[in-house]
Amino acid sequence: MAEPDALRASGSSAPRRRLSPDERRAELLTLGAEVFGQRPYDEVRIDEIAERAGVSRALMYHYFPDKRAFFAAVLRAESERLFEATNTPPDPGLNLFDQLREGVIAYLRYYEENPNVAWAAYVGAGRSDPVLRGIEDVDNDRQAERIVTGLGGDQLDSKVERDLRVVVYGWLAFTLEMCRQRMIDPSTDIEVVADACTHALLDTVSRVRGIPEALAETIAAARP
């Protein structure tokens, strides 16, 4: 169902377009990612988003009750985009080390391209906001599942899988902290961070007792 005309902005210079609720919400989230990616959270006004989108304040608040809820929705959408960007099929031309390294670099590039969104979420407000921390937890759960499945497939018994999962969660925290540090000091070489994170994962996984011999051999062969 298209939005009622009464909820559209009046006097806006933006062209009026009939969009479904889902299309309009997606458009607002895309605009939010752009704006939050350009300026710090505290400098963004919800009225500005509505004006730039060519919609009324009433419609904006129909979708998002306040700026915090809007920002959380933007981060959820960006989390989906980031997951899709890093959840790509393995390149058969790359060994395990380089495949993992490419995934780390994809994370680093995301933070590089969206510095203010990332800063607010992972360095500023997000460090203490339970809603934003919850988004991070969901993302970690999905990434951990993807990594564990990619490393072990169906070859792991329950104990080894549990231990491997613990190691992967710890590595995700380490990697996110490395990303935070690079946000604090962008002059840090992206290659150094990517190499450190990749080596850390392979080293810790190789020390999990009981991993399949084939995985241990793949890790040993992948190390530069």
Tab-separated table of C-alpha atoms in Angstrom:
chain	number	residue	atom	x	y	z
A	1	MET	CA	0.000	0.000	0.000
A	2	ALA	CA	1.411	3.386	-0.986
A	3	GLU	CA	1.790	6.147	1.585
A	4	PRO	CA	-1.108	8.608	1.977
A	5	ASP	CA	-0.540	12.048	0.517
A	6	ALA	CA	-1.362	13.623	3.874
A	7	LEU	CA	1.833	12.171	5.324
A	8	ARG	CA	4.062	13.583	2.616
A	9	ALA	CA	6.116	16.675	3.145
A	10	SER	CA	4.603	19.934	1.974
A	11	GLY	CA	6.722	22.556	0.300
A	12	SER	CA	9.671	20.205	-0.119
A	13	SER	CA	11.903	20.669	-3.132
A	14	ALA	CA	12.339	16.894	-3.429
A	15	PRO	CA	10.101	15.252	-6.030
A	16	ARG	CA	7.113	13.408	-4.617
A	17	ARG	CA	7.111	9.733	-5.399
A	18	ARG	CA	4.683	7.051	-4.393
A	19	LEU	CA	6.561	4.290	-2.630
A	20	SER	CA	5.397	1.304	-0.673
A	21	PRO	CA	6.113	1.423	3.089
A	22	ASP	CA	8.995	-1.036	2.671
A	23	GLU	CA	10.481	0.961	-0.184
A	24	ARG	CA	10.209	4.218	1.738
A	25	ARG	CA	11.765	2.698	4.855
A	26	ALA	CA	14.647	1.313	2.796
A	27	GLU	CA	15.159	4.726	1.201
A	28	LEU	CA	15.289	6.420	4.611
A	29	LEU	CA	17.811	3.887	5.905
A	30	THR	CA	20.024	4.407	2.855
A	31	LEU	CA	19.906	8.160	3.388
A	32	GLY	CA	20.586	7.682	7.095
A	33	ALA	CA	23.698	5.627	6.369
A	34	GLU	CA	24.917	8.395	4.057
A	35	VAL	CA	24.308	11.176	6.589
A	36	PHE	CA	25.595	9.303	9.646
A	37	GLY	CA	28.578	8.254	7.560
A	38	GLN	CA	29.459	11.889	6.903
A	39	ARG	CA	28.885	13.486	10.320
A	40	PRO	CA	28.995	12.463	13.977
A	41	TYR	CA	25.790	11.162	15.547
A	42	ASP	CA	25.225	14.244	17.725
A	43	GLU	CA	25.281	16.580	14.713
A	44	VAL	CA	22.515	14.780	12.797
A	45	ARG	CA	18.902	15.936	13.224
A	46	ILE	CA	15.951	13.713	12.424
A	47	ASP	CA	14.209	16.722	10.806
A	48	GLU	CA	17.120	17.021	8.401
A	49	ILE	CA	16.677	13.412	7.304
A	50	ALA	CA	12.977	13.997	6.669
A	51	GLU	CA	13.682	17.171	4.686
A	52	ARG	CA	16.333	15.545	2.525
A	53	ALA	CA	14.066	12.566	1.862
A	54	GLY	CA	11.185	14.856	0.927
A	55	VAL	CA	8.844	13.471	3.581
A	56	SER	CA	7.039	14.970	6.544
A	57	ARG	CA	8.222	14.708	10.138
A	58	ALA	CA	5.058	12.750	10.845
A	59	LEU	CA	6.015	10.113	8.315
A	60	MET	CA	9.578	9.963	9.606
A	61	TYR	CA	8.338	9.374	13.145
A	62	HIS	CA	5.819	6.846	11.812
A	63	TYR	CA	8.745	4.629	10.854
A	64	PHE	CA	11.183	5.551	13.634
A	65	PRO	CA	10.032	6.913	17.037
A	66	ASP	CA	13.262	8.859	17.681
A	67	LYS	CA	16.795	9.403	16.424
A	68	ARG	CA	18.235	6.574	18.503
A	69	ALA	CA	15.750	4.101	17.007
A	70	PHE	CA	16.525	5.410	13.527
A	71	PHE	CA	20.257	5.080	14.082
A	72	ALA	CA	19.808	1.534	15.407
A	73	ALA	CA	17.792	0.640	12.294
A	74	VAL	CA	20.522	2.128	10.092
A	75	LEU	CA	23.124	0.024	11.860
A	76	ARG	CA	21.039	-3.128	11.465
A	77	ALA	CA	20.748	-2.459	7.745
A	78	GLU	CA	24.474	-1.728	7.491
A	79	SER	CA	25.228	-4.896	9.437
A	80	GLU	CA	23.277	-6.855	6.836
A	81	ARG	CA	25.194	-5.145	4.053
A	82	LEU	CA	28.526	-5.836	5.715
A	83	PHE	CA	27.645	-9.484	6.318
A	84	GLU	CA	26.684	-9.932	2.690
A	85	ALA	CA	29.903	-8.249	1.568
A	86	THR	CA	32.037	-10.621	3.654
A	87	ASN	CA	29.894	-13.730	3.148
A	88	THR	CA	31.178	-14.495	-0.320
A	89	PRO	CA	32.082	-17.932	-1.728
A	90	PRO	CA	35.756	-18.858	-1.226
A	91	ASP	CA	38.015	-18.004	-4.122
A	92	PRO	CA	39.557	-21.330	-5.248
A	93	GLY	CA	42.635	-19.432	-6.341
A	94	LEU	CA	43.405	-18.291	-2.790
A	95	ASN	CA	44.712	-20.364	0.087
A	96	LEU	CA	43.041	-20.296	3.506
A	97	PHE	CA	45.227	-17.476	4.826
A	98	ASP	CA	44.444	-15.182	1.902
A	99	GLN	CA	40.720	-16.010	2.006
A	100	LEU	CA	40.524	-15.057	5.675
A	101	ARG	CA	42.643	-11.987	5.060
A	102	GLU	CA	40.268	-10.785	2.353
A	103	GLY	CA	37.403	-11.032	4.842
A	104	VAL	CA	39.292	-8.951	7.401
A	105	ILE	CA	40.116	-6.337	4.783
A	106	ALA	CA	36.421	-6.143	3.828
A	107	TYR	CA	35.658	-5.243	7.450
A	108	LEU	CA	38.413	-2.663	7.566
A	109	ARG	CA	37.294	-1.078	4.298
A	110	TYR	CA	33.738	-0.803	5.611
A	111	TYR	CA	34.936	1.136	8.646
A	112	GLU	CA	37.146	3.242	6.400
A	113	GLU	CA	34.225	4.147	4.123
A	114	ASN	CA	31.757	4.743	6.974
A	115	PRO	CA	33.907	6.341	9.678
A	116	ASN	CA	31.227	8.225	11.595
A	117	VAL	CA	28.708	5.357	11.580
A	118	ALA	CA	31.409	2.989	12.750
A	119	TRP	CA	32.738	5.458	15.317
A	120	ALA	CA	29.351	6.038	16.926
A	121	ALA	CA	28.500	2.339	16.924
A	122	TYR	CA	31.779	0.800	18.000
A	123	VAL	CA	33.718	3.541	19.752
A	124	GLY	CA	31.206	6.134	20.969
A	125	ALA	CA	27.591	5.592	21.942
A	126	GLY	CA	27.591	1.950	20.935
A	127	ARG	CA	30.002	0.934	23.674
A	128	SER	CA	27.358	1.567	26.355
A	129	ASP	CA	24.049	1.371	24.474
A	130	PRO	CA	22.445	-2.070	24.993
A	131	VAL	CA	20.441	-1.829	21.759
A	132	LEU	CA	23.507	-1.101	19.666
A	133	ARG	CA	25.545	-3.723	21.523
A	134	GLY	CA	22.774	-6.190	20.707
A	135	ILE	CA	23.226	-5.499	16.998
A	136	GLU	CA	26.937	-6.211	17.381
A	137	ASP	CA	26.136	-9.473	19.198
A	138	VAL	CA	23.856	-10.654	16.391
A	139	ASP	CA	26.534	-9.849	13.831
A	140	ASN	CA	29.141	-11.737	15.863
A	141	ASP	CA	26.841	-14.768	16.119
A	142	ARG	CA	26.431	-14.919	12.353
A	143	GLN	CA	30.092	-14.358	11.628
A	144	ALA	CA	31.125	-16.989	14.167
A	145	GLU	CA	28.727	-19.516	12.670
A	146	ARG	CA	30.044	-18.819	9.180
A	147	ILE	CA	33.684	-19.160	10.234
A	148	VAL	CA	33.191	-22.316	12.295
A	149	THR	CA	31.212	-23.934	9.492
A	150	GLY	CA	33.815	-22.905	6.932
A	151	LEU	CA	36.678	-24.288	8.990
A	152	GLY	CA	35.176	-27.541	10.154
A	153	GLY	CA	32.101	-28.288	8.133
A	154	ASP	CA	30.527	-31.476	9.453
A	155	GLN	CA	33.842	-32.995	10.508
A	156	LEU	CA	33.791	-31.721	14.108
A	157	ASP	CA	32.554	-33.580	17.132
A	158	SER	CA	30.553	-31.571	19.667
A	159	LYS	CA	33.448	-30.864	22.065
A	160	VAL	CA	35.822	-29.709	19.343
A	161	GLU	CA	33.111	-27.570	17.800
A	162	ARG	CA	32.425	-25.957	21.175
A	163	ASP	CA	36.105	-25.196	21.740
A	164	LEU	CA	36.512	-23.885	18.207
A	165	ARG	CA	33.486	-21.634	18.627
A	166	VAL	CA	34.923	-20.153	21.836
A	167	VAL	CA	38.185	-19.417	20.032
A	168	VAL	CA	36.361	-17.784	17.110
A	169	TYR	CA	34.296	-15.525	19.383
A	170	GLY	CA	37.478	-14.448	21.128
A	171	TRP	CA	39.094	-13.746	17.769
A	172	LEU	CA	36.116	-11.636	16.643
A	173	ALA	CA	36.518	-9.474	19.758
A	174	PHE	CA	40.244	-9.147	19.026
A	175	THR	CA	39.577	-8.210	15.408
A	176	LEU	CA	36.941	-5.636	16.312
A	177	GLU	CA	39.364	-4.045	18.759
A	178	MET	CA	41.993	-3.907	16.025
A	179	CYS	CA	39.423	-2.155	13.827
A	180	ARG	CA	38.655	0.303	16.638
A	181	GLN	CA	42.313	1.090	17.032
A	182	ARG	CA	42.618	1.789	13.324
A	183	MET	CA	39.587	4.098	13.532
A	184	ILE	CA	41.329	5.978	16.337
A	185	ASP	CA	44.517	6.187	14.272
A	186	PRO	CA	43.687	5.835	10.542
A	187	SER	CA	47.383	6.075	9.656
A	188	THR	CA	47.775	2.471	10.847
A	189	ASP	CA	48.646	0.321	7.842
A	190	ILE	CA	45.621	-1.748	6.786
A	191	GLU	CA	47.943	-4.536	5.640
A	192	VAL	CA	49.504	-4.786	9.097
A	193	VAL	CA	46.103	-5.083	10.778
A	194	ALA	CA	44.809	-7.615	8.254
A	195	ASP	CA	47.917	-9.783	8.583
A	196	ALA	CA	47.849	-9.670	12.382
A	197	CYS	CA	44.185	-10.648	12.541
A	198	THR	CA	44.561	-13.483	10.059
A	199	HIS	CA	47.624	-14.928	11.765
A	200	ALA	CA	45.844	-14.693	15.118
A	201	LEU	CA	42.902	-16.767	13.890
A	202	LEU	CA	45.018	-19.474	12.288
A	203	ASP	CA	47.318	-19.689	15.305
A	204	THR	CA	44.486	-20.031	17.810
A	205	VAL	CA	42.507	-22.499	15.709
A	206	SER	CA	45.596	-24.677	15.223
A	207	ARG	CA	45.874	-24.974	19.009
A	208	VAL	CA	42.362	-26.342	19.492
A	209	ARG	CA	42.773	-29.981	20.458
A	210	GLY	CA	41.093	-32.516	18.246
A	211	ILE	CA	40.600	-30.444	15.087
A	212	PRO	CA	40.527	-32.635	11.964
A	213	GLU	CA	43.940	-33.513	10.601
A	214	ALA	CA	42.964	-32.112	7.219
A	215	LEU	CA	42.195	-28.730	8.791
A	216	ALA	CA	45.494	-28.723	10.705
A	217	GLU	CA	47.355	-29.477	7.481
A	218	THR	CA	45.465	-26.773	5.581
A	219	ILE	CA	46.348	-24.216	8.261
A	220	ALA	CA	50.014	-25.244	8.239
A	221	ALA	CA	50.174	-25.012	4.460
A	222	ALA	CA	48.374	-21.644	4.382
A	223	ARG	CA	50.770	-19.824	6.688
A	224	PRO	CA	53.116	-17.560	4.722
